[in-house]
Coordinates of C-alpha atoms and ligand atoms in Angstrom, one line a residue:
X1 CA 0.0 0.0 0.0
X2 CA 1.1 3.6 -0.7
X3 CA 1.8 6.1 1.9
X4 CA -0.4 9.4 1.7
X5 CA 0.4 12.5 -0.1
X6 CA -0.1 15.6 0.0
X7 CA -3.0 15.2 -3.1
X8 CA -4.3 12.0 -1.7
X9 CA -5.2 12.4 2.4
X10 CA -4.3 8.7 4.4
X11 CA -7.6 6.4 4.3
X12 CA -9.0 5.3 7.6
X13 CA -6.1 1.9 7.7
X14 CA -3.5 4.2 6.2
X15 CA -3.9 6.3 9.6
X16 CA -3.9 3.0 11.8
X17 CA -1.1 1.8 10.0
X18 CA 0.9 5.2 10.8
X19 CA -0.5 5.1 14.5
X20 CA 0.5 1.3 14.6
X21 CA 4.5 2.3 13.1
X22 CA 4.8 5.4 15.3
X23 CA 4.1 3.3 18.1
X24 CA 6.3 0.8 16.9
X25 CA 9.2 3.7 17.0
X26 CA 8.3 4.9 20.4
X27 CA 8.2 2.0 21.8
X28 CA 12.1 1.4 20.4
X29 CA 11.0 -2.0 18.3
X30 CA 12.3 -2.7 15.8
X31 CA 10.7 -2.0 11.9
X32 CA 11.1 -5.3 9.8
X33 CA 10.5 -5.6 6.0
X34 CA 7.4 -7.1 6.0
X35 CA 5.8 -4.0 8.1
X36 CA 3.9 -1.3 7.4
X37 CA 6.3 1.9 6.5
X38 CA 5.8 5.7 5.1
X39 CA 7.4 6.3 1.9
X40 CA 9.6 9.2 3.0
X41 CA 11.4 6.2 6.1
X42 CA 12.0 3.8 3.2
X43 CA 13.1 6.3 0.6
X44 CA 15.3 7.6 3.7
X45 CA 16.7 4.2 4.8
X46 CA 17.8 3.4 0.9
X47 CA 19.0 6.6 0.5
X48 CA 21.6 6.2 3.8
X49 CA 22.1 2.5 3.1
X50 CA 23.0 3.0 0.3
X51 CA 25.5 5.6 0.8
X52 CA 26.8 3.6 3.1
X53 CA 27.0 0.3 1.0
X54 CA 29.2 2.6 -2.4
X55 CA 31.7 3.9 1.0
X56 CA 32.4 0.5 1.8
X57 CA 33.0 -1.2 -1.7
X58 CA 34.7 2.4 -2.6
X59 CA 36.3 2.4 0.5
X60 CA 38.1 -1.1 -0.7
X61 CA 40.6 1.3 -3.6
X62 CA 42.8 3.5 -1.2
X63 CA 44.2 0.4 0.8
X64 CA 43.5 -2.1 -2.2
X65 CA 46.5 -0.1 -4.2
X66 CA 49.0 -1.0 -1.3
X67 CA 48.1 -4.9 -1.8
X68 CA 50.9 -5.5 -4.8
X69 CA 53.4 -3.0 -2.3
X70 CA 52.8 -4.5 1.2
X71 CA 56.2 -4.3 3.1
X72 CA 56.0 -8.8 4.0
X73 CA 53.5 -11.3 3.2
X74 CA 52.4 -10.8 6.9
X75 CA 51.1 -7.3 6.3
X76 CA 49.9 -7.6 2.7
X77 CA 47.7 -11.1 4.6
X78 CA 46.5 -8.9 6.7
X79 CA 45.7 -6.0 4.4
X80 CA 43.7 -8.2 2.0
X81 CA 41.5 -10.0 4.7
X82 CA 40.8 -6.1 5.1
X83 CA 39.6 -5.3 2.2
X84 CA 38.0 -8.6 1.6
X85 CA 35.6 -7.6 4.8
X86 CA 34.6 -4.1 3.7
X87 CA 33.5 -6.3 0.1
X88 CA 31.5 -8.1 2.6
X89 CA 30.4 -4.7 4.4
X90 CA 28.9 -3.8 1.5
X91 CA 27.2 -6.6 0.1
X92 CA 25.4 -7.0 3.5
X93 CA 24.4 -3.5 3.2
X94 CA 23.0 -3.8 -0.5
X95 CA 21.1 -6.9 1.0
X96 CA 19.5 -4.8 3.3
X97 CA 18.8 -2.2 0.8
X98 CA 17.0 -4.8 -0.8
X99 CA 14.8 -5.6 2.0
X100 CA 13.4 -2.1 1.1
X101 CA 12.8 -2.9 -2.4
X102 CA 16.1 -1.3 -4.2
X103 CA 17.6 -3.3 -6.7
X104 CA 21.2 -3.8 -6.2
X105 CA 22.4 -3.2 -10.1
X106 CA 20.3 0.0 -9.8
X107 CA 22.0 1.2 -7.1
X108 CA 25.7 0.8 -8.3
X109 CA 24.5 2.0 -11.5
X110 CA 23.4 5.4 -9.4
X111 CA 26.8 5.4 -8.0
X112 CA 28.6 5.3 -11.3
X113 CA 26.3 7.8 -12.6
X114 CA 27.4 10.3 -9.6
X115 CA 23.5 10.0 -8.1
X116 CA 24.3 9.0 -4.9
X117 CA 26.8 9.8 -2.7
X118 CA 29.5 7.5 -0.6
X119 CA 31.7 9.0 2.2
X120 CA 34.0 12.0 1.4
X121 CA 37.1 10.3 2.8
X122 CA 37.8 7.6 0.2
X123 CA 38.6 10.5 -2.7
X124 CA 42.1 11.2 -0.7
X125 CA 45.0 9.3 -2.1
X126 CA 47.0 7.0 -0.1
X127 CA 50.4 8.4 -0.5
X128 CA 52.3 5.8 2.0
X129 CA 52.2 2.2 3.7
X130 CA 51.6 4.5 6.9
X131 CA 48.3 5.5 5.5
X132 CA 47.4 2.3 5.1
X133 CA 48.2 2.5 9.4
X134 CA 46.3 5.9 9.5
X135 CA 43.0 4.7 7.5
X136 CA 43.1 1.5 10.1
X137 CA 43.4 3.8 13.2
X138 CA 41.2 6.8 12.0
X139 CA 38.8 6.5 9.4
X140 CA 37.4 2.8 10.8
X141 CA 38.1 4.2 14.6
X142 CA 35.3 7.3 13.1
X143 CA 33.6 4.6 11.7
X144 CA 33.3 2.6 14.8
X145 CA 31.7 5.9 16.1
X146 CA 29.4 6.4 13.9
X147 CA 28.4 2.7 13.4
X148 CA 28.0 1.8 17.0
X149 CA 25.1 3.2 17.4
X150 CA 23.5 2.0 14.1
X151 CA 23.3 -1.2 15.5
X152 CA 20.3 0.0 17.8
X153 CA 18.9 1.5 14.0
X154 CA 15.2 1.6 14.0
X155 CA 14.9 -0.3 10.7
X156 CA 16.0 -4.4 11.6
X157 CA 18.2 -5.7 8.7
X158 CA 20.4 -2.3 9.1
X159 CA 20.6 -2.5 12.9
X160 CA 21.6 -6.5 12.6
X161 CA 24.1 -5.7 9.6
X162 CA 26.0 -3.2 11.9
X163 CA 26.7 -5.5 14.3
X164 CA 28.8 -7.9 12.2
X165 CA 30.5 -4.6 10.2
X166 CA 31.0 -3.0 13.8
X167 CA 32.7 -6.4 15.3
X168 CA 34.9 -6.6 11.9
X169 CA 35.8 -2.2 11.9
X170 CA 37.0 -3.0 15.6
X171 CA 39.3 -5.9 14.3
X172 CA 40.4 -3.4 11.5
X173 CA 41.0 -0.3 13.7
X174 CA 43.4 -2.4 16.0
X175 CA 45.2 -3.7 12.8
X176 CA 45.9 0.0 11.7
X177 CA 46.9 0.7 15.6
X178 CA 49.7 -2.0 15.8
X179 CA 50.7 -1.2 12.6
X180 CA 51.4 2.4 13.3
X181 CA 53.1 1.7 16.5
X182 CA 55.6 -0.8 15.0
X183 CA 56.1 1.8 12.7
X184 CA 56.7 4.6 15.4
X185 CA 59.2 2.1 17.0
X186 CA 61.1 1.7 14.2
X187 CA 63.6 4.5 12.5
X188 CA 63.3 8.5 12.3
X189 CA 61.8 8.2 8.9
X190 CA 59.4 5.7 9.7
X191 CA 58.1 7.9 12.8
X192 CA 58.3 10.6 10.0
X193 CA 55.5 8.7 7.5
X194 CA 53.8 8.3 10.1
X195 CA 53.0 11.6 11.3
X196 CA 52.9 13.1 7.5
X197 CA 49.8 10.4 7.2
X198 CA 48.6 11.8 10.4
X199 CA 48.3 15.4 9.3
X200 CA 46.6 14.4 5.9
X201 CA 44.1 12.4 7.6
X202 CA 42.9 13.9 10.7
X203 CA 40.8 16.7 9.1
X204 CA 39.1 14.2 6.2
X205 CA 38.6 11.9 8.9
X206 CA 36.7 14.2 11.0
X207 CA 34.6 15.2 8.0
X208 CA 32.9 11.9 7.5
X209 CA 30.8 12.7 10.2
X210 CA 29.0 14.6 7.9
X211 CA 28.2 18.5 7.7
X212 CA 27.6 20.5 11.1
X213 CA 24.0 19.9 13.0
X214 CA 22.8 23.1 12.0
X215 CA 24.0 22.5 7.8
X216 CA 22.5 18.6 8.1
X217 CA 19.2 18.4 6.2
X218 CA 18.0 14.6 7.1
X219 CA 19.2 14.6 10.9
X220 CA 16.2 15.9 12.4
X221 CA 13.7 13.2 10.6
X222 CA 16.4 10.7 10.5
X223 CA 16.9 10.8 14.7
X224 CA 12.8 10.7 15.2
X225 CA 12.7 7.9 13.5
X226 CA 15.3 6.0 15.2
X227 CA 17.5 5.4 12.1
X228 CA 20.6 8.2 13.3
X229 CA 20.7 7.9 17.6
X230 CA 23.1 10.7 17.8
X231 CA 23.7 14.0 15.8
X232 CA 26.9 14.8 13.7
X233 CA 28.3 16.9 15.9
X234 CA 28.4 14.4 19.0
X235 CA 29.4 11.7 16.9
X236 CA 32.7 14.4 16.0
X237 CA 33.0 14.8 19.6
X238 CA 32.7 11.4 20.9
X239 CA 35.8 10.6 18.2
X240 CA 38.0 13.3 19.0
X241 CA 37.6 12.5 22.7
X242 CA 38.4 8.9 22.0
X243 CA 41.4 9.9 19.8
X244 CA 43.2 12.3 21.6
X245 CA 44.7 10.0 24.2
X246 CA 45.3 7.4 21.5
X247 CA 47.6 9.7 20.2
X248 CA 49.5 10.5 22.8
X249 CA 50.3 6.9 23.7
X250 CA 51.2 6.6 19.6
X251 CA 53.1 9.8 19.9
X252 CA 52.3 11.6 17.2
X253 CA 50.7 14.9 16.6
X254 CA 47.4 15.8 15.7
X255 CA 47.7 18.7 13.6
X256 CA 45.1 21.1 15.4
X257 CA 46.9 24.2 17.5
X258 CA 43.6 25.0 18.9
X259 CA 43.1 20.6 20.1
X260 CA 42.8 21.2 23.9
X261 CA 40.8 20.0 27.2
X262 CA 37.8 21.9 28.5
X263 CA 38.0 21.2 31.9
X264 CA 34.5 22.1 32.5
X265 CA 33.1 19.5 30.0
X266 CA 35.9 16.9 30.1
X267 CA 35.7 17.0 26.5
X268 CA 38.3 18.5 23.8
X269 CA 37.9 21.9 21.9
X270 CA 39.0 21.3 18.1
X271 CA 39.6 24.4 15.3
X272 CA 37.4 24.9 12.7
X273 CA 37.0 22.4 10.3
X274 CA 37.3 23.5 5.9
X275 CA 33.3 23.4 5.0
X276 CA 34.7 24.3 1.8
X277 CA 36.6 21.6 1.4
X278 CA 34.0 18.9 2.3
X279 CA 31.5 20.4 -0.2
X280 CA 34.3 20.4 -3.0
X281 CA 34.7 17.0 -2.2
X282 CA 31.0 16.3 -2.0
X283 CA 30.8 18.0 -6.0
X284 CA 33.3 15.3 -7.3
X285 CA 36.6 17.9 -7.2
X286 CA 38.8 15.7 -4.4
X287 CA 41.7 14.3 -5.2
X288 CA 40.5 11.3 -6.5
X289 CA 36.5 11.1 -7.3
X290 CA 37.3 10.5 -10.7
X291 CA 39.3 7.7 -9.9
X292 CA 37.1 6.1 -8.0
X293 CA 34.7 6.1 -10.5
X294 CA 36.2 5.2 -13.3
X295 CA 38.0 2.1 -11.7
X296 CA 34.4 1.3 -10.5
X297 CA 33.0 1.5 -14.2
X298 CA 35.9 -0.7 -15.9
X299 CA 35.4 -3.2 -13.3
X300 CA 31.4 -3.2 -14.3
X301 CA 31.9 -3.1 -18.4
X302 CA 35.2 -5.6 -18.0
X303 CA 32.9 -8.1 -16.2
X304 CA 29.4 -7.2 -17.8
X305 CA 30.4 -10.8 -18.9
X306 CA 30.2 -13.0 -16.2
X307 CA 27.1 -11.2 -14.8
X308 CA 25.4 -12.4 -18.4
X309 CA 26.9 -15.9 -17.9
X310 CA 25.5 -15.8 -14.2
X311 CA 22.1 -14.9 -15.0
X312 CA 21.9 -17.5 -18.2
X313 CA 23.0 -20.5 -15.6
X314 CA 20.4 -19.1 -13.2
X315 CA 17.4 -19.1 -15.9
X316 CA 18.9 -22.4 -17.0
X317 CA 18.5 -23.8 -13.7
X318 CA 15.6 -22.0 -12.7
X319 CA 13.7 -23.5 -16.3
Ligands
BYC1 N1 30.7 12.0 2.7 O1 21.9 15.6 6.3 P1 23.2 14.9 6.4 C1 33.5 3.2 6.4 C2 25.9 13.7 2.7 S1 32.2 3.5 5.4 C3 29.8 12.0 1.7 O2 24.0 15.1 7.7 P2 22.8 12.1 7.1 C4 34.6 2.4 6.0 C5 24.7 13.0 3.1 O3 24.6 11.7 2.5 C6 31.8 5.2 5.9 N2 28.6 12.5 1.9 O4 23.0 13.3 6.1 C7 34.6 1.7 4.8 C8 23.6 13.9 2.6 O5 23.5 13.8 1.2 P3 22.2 13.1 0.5 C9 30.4 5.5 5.6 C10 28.2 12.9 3.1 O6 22.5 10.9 6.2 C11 35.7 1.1 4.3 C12 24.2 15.3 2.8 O7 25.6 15.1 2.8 N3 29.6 5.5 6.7 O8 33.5 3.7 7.4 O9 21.8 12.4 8.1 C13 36.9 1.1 5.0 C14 23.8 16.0 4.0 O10 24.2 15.3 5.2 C15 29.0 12.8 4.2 C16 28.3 5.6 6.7 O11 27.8 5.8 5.6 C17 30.3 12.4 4.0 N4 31.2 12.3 5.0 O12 24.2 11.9 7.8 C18 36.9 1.7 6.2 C19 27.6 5.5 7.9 N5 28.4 13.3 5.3 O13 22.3 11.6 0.9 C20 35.8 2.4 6.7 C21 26.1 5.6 7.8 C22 27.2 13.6 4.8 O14 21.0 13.7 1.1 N6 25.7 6.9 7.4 N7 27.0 13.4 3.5 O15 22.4 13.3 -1.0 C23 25.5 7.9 8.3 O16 25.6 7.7 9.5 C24 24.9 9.2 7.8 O17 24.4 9.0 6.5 C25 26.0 10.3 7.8 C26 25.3 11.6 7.1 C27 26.4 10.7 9.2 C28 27.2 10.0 6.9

C-alpha cells in the first residue's frame, strides 16, 4: 500500500497503519520488512544505506593499491583480509537495501552515474604504507563511532548488519593501531610517514561525520525515527575524545593548534573544520573522485560478462 500525499489524504487503515509504526518507533521495536512503512522512512533508509554500502566497496581502492606493495607477506595477509571484509560490508548492506525494495544493479549504476553519494574520505590518495596504518586507526576508529550506534537503528536488517560490520571495523582499527606503533618504534623516517599520514588524515577523517547539526538536512527526521541515535556533531565529539589520548600513547601529533581539554566538560575543543573543502569533495573535485569512479565502471563493463553468464546459468536452472 502507498503512503499518503499531499494530493491524496491517508484512508482510515493508512492512519492505523501510521499510529501502529509510530508506536512501533516509540516503543524502540524494531521495523522489519514485511511492516507497514511511510514512503519518506524507506526512501530515507535506501537513501543512507545506500551511501553507506558505495563507501564501503569504494572504500576497498585506497588500501587495495598497497596490496601489490605491502612491506611482508604478513602485512599484505592482513591488508587483504581487510579489504575482503569491507566487500563483505557492503554486500550485506546492499542486501539490506533490498529488503526495502532497491535493486542492487540499480543502485551501483546510481553510484557510477554520480547520483548517490558514498563517504568523502575515500577520494584522498593513499600516499604511504603509513596511511594504510592511519586509515586502520582513523577513518574505521570514526567509523566505529558512527556505526555503534547503528546497531540500535530503528529499521531491523540495518541494525543486525551493523553489528557484524561494527565487530569486523573494531578488528580493523586495531590492525591499523599495531601497525602504526611498529612503525613509530622503528627508525626517524618511519616515525616521520607516520606523522605526515597523520596530518593528511585527521581533518578528512573528521569530516565523514558529515556537515555540522545546523548544515544537516536529514538529521532531524532521520533521529525521530530512530534510524541516526546521535547527531553529527556528538558523533565528531565522541571521536576526538576517543582519539586524543590514543595519540598521545602513539606519539604523534594531531595537527590542530587549537586541540585542547575543557576542563568544565571533560571533552576536547578542536579548530574549525574547511566546510569548503567537504563540499568540493562532495561536488566530485577531491583528489581522487574520478578515480574512483572510473576504476568502479571498468570493473562493471570488463565483467558485464560474467554477470550475463551468471544470469543465463540461473534461468537455466531456474527452467
Ligand atoms: N561523505 O543531512 P546529512 C567506512 C551527505 S564507510 C559524503 O547530515 P545524514 C569504511 C549525506 O549523505 C563510511 N557524503 O546526512 C569503509 C547527505 O546527502 P544526500 C560511511 C556525506 O545521512 C571502508 C548530505 O551530505 N559510513 O566507514 O543524516 C573502509 C547531508 O548530510 C558525508 C556511513 O555511511 C560524507 N562524509 O548523515 C573503512 C555510515 N556526510 O544523501 C571504513 C552511515 C554527509 O541527502 N551513514 N554526507 O544526498 C550515516 O551515519 C549518515 O548517512 C551520515 C550523514 C552521518 C554519513
Amino acid at each position: 500500500m502507498s503512503a499518503p500525499t499531499l494530493d491524496r489524504p491517508a484512508a482510515p487503515d493508512e492512519v492505523a497503519l501510521q499510529a501502529q509504526f509510530d508506536a512501533t518507533i516509540a516503543a524502540d521495536h524494531r521495523i522489519e520488512p514485511r511492516d507497514w512503512m511511510p514512503e519518506a522512512y524507506r526512501k530515507g533508509l535506501i537513501r543512507q544505506i545506500a551511501q553507506h554500502a558505495h563507501s564501503e566497496i569504494i572504500g576497498m581502492q585506497p588500501e587495495g593499491d598497497w596490496l601489490l606493495a605491502a612491506p611482508s607477506l604478513r602485512r599484505k595477509a592482513i591488508l587483504l583480509a581487510k579489504v575482503q571484509d569491507e566487500a563483505g560490508h557492503g554486500m550485506y548492506l546492499y542486501s539490506a537495501a533490498e529488503t526495502l525494495g532497491a535493486d542492487r544493479a540499480d543502485l551501483t549504476d546510481k553510484l557510477i552515474e554520480r547520483k548517490q553519494k558514498y563517504s568523502s574520505i575515500f577520494n584522498y590518495p593513499t600516499q604511504t604504507y603509513a596511511d594504510v596504518g592511519v586509515i586502520g586507526w582513523l577513518v574505521d576508529g570514526a567509523a566505529i563511532c558512527n556505526q555503534v550506534p547503528l546497531c540500535r537503528s530503528s529499521y531491523g536488517p540495518y541494525a543486525r548488519a551493523m553489528i557484524r560490520v561494527c565487530k569486523e571495523e573494531s578488528f580493523h582499527q586495531r590492525q591499523g593501531f599495531e601497525l602504526l606503533m611498529t612503525m613509530m618504534g622503528g627508525t626517524g623516517a618511519q616515525r616521520a610517514m607516520v606523522q605526515d599520514a597523520v596530518d593528511r588524515w585527521w581533518w578528512p577523517s573528521l569530516m565523514m561525520f558529515g556537515p555540522p547539526d545546523d548544515d544537516s538536512p536529514n538529521s532531524a527526521q532521520s533521529m525521530k525515527w530512530g534510524v541516526k541515535r546521535h547527531s553529527n556533531d556528538e558523533l565528531r565529539q565522541r571521536f576526538v575524545d576517543m582519539t586524543v589520548p590514543q595519540a598521545a600513547v602513539l606519539g604523534v601529533t594531531l595537527p590542530d593548534p587549537e586541540l585542547a581539554l575543557d576542563p568544565e566538560t571533560g571533552r576536547y575543543r578542536f579548530g574549525a573544520i574547511d566546510w569548503d573543502e567537504f563540499k568540493q569533495v562532495l561536488a566530485g573535485k577531491g583528489p581522487c573522485n574520478d578515480e574512483r569512479i572510473a576504476r568502479r565502471r571498468a570493473a562493471r563493463d570488463d565483467n558485464a560478462w560474467v554477470t550475463e553468464a551468471a544470469t543465463a546459468y540461473a534461468d537455466k536452472h531456474a527452467s
